[in-house]
mmCIF file of C-alpha atoms and ligand atoms in Angstrom:
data_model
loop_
_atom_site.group_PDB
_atom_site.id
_atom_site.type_symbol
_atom_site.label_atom_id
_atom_site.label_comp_id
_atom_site.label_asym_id
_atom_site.label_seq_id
_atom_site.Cartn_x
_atom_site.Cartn_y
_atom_site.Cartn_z
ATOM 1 C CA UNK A 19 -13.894 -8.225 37.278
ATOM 2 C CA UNK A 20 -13.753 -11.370 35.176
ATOM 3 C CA UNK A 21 -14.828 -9.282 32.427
ATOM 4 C CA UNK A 22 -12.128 -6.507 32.527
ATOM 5 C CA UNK A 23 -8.970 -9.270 32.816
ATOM 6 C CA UNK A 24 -10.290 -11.040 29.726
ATOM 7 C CA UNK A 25 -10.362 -8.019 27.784
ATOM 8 C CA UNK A 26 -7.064 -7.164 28.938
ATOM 9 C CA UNK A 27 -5.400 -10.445 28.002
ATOM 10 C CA UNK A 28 -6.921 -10.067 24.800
ATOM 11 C CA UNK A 29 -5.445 -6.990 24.192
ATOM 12 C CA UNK A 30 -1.912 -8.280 25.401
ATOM 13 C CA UNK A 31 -2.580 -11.147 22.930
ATOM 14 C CA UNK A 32 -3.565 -9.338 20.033
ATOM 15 C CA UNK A 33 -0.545 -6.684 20.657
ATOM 16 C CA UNK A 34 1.661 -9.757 20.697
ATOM 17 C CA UNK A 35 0.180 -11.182 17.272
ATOM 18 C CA UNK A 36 0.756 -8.027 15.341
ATOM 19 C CA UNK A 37 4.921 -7.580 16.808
ATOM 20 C CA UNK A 38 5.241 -10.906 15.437
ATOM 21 C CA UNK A 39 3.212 -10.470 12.138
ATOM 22 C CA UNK A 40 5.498 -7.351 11.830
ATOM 23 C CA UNK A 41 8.553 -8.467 12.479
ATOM 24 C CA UNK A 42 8.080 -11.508 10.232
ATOM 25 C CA UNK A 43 6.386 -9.836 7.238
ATOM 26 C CA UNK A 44 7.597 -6.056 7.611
ATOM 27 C CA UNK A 45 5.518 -3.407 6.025
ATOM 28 C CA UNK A 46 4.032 -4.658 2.733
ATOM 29 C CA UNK A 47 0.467 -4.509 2.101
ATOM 30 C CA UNK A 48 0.460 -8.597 1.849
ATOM 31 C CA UNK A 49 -2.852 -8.314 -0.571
ATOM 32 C CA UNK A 50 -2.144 -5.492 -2.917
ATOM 33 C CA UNK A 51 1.884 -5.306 -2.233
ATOM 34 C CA UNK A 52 1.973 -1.416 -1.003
ATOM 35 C CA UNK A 53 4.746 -0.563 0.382
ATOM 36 C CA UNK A 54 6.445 1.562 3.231
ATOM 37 C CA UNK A 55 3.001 0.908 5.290
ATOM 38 C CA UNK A 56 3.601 2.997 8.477
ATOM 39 C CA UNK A 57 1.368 4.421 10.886
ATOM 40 C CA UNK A 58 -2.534 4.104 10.924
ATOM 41 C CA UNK A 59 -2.124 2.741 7.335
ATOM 42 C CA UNK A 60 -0.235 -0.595 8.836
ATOM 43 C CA UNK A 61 -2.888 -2.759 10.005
ATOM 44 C CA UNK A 62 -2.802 -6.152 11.120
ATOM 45 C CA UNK A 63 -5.741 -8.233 8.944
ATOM 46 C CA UNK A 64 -7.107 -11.056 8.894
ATOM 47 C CA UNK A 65 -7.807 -14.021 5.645
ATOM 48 C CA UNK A 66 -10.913 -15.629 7.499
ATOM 49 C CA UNK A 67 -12.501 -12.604 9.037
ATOM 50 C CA UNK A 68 -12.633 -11.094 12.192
ATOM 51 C CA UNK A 69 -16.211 -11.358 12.598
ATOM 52 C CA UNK A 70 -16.425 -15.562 11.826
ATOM 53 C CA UNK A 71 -13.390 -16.817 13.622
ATOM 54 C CA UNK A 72 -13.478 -18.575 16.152
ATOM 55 C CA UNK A 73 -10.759 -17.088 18.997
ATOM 56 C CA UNK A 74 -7.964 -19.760 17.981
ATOM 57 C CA UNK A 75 -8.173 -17.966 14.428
ATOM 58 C CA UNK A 76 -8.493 -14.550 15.820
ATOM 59 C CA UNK A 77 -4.874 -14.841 16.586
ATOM 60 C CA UNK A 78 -3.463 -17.728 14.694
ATOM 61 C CA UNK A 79 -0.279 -16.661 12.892
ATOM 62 C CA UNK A 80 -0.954 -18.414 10.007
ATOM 63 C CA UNK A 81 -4.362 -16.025 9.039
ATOM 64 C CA UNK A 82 -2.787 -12.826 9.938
ATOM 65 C CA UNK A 83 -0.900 -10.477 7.891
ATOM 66 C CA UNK A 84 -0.031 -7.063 7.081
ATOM 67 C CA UNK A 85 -2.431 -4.681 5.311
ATOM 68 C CA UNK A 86 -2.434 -1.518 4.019
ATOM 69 C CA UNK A 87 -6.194 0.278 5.571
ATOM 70 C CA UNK A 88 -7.937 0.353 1.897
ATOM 71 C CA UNK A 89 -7.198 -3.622 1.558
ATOM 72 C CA UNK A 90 -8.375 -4.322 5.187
ATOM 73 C CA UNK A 91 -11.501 -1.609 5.659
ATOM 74 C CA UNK A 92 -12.481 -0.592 2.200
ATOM 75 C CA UNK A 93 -11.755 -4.102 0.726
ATOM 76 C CA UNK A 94 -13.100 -6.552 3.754
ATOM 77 C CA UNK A 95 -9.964 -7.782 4.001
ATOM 78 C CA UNK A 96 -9.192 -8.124 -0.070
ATOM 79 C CA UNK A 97 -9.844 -11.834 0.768
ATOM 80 C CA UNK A 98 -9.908 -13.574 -3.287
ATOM 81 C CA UNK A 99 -6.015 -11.261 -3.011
ATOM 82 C CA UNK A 100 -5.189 -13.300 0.399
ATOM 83 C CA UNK A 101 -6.481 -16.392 -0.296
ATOM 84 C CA UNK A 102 -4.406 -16.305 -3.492
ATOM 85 C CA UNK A 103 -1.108 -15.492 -1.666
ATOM 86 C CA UNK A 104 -1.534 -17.801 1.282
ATOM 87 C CA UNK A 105 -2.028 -20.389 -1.410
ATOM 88 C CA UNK A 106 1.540 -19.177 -3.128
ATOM 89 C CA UNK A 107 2.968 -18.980 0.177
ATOM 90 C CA UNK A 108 2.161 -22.655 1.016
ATOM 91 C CA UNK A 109 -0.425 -22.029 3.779
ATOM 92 C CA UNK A 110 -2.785 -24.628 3.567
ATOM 93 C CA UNK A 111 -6.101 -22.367 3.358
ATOM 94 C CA UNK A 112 -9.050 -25.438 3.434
ATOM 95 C CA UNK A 113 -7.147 -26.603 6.744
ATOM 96 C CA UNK A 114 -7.415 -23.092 7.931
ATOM 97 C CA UNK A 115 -11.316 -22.723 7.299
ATOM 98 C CA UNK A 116 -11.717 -26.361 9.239
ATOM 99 C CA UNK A 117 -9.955 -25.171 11.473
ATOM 100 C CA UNK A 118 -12.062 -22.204 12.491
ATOM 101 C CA UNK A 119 -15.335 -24.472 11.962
ATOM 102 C CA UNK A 120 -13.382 -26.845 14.618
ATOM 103 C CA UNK A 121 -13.040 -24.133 16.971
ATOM 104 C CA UNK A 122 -15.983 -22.033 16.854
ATOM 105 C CA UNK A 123 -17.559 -23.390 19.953
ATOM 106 C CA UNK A 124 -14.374 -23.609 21.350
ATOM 107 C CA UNK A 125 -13.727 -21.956 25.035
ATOM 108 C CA UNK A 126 -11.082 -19.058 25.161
ATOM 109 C CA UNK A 127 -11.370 -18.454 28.562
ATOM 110 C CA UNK A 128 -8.565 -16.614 30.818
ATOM 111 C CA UNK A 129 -6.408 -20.027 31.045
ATOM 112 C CA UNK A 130 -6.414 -19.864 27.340
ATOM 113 C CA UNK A 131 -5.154 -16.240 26.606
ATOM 114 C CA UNK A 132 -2.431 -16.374 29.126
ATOM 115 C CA UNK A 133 -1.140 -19.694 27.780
ATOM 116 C CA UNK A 134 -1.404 -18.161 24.495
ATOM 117 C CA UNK A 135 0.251 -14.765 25.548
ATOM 118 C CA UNK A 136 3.111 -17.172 27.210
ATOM 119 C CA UNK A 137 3.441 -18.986 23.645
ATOM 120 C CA UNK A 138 3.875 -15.945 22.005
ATOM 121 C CA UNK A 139 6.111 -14.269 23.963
ATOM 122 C CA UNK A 140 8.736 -16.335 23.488
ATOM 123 C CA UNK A 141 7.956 -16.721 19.272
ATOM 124 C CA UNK A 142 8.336 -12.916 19.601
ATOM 125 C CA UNK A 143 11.857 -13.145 21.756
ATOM 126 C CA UNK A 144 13.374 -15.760 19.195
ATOM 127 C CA UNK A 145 11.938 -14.422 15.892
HETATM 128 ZN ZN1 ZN B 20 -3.377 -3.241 0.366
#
């Protein structure tokens, strides 16, 4: 039962992340710049990816963005492209990659999600 509810919150979470990564960045391709991403070819992708985050980068704000499907499947994520961005942007990418060294052992039990689901829900309603 345990089980099930986790995988449900992270699904609320992770629906949450991408409104917000949306509605902040709209639909540009934030690696190679296509535009008028719609559809199946609008993903959500991560800079430090999916498969070595921890869960607090899983859905941190600051290592998603949009992505066109060739720069997040075909290209792993076109990370040298994001990196390179992030940097222009201001995002402070070393303190990212601590960040997700910090947290890899790190907990994200059921207490966690819903906080974070709480926390995002209201980012979503003011942004
Ligand atoms: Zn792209």
């Amino acid at each position: 039962v345990k089980k099930v509810k986790t995988t449900l919150l992270k699904k609320k979470l992770w629906e949450l992340c991408k409104q917000i990564i949306r509605k902040r960045h709209g639909n540009v391709c934030y690696t190679c710049g296509a535009a008028g991403l719609e559809g199946s070819n609008w993903h959500t992708g991560h800079f430090i990816t999916k498969s070595v985050c921890s869960a607090e980068l899983a859905y941190a704000l600051e290592n998603l963005r949009p992505q066109c499907y060739a720069c997040n499947i075909h290209r792993s994520g076109n990370w040298p492209a994001f990196e390179a961005h992030l940097i222009r942007d201001k995002v402070d990418t070393e303190a990212l990659k601590k960040r997700n060294q910090e947290t890899k052992g790190m907990l994200a039990d059921n207490f966690w999600y819903v906080n974070k689901i709480a926390e995002y829900q209201v980012l979503l309603d003011i942004s």
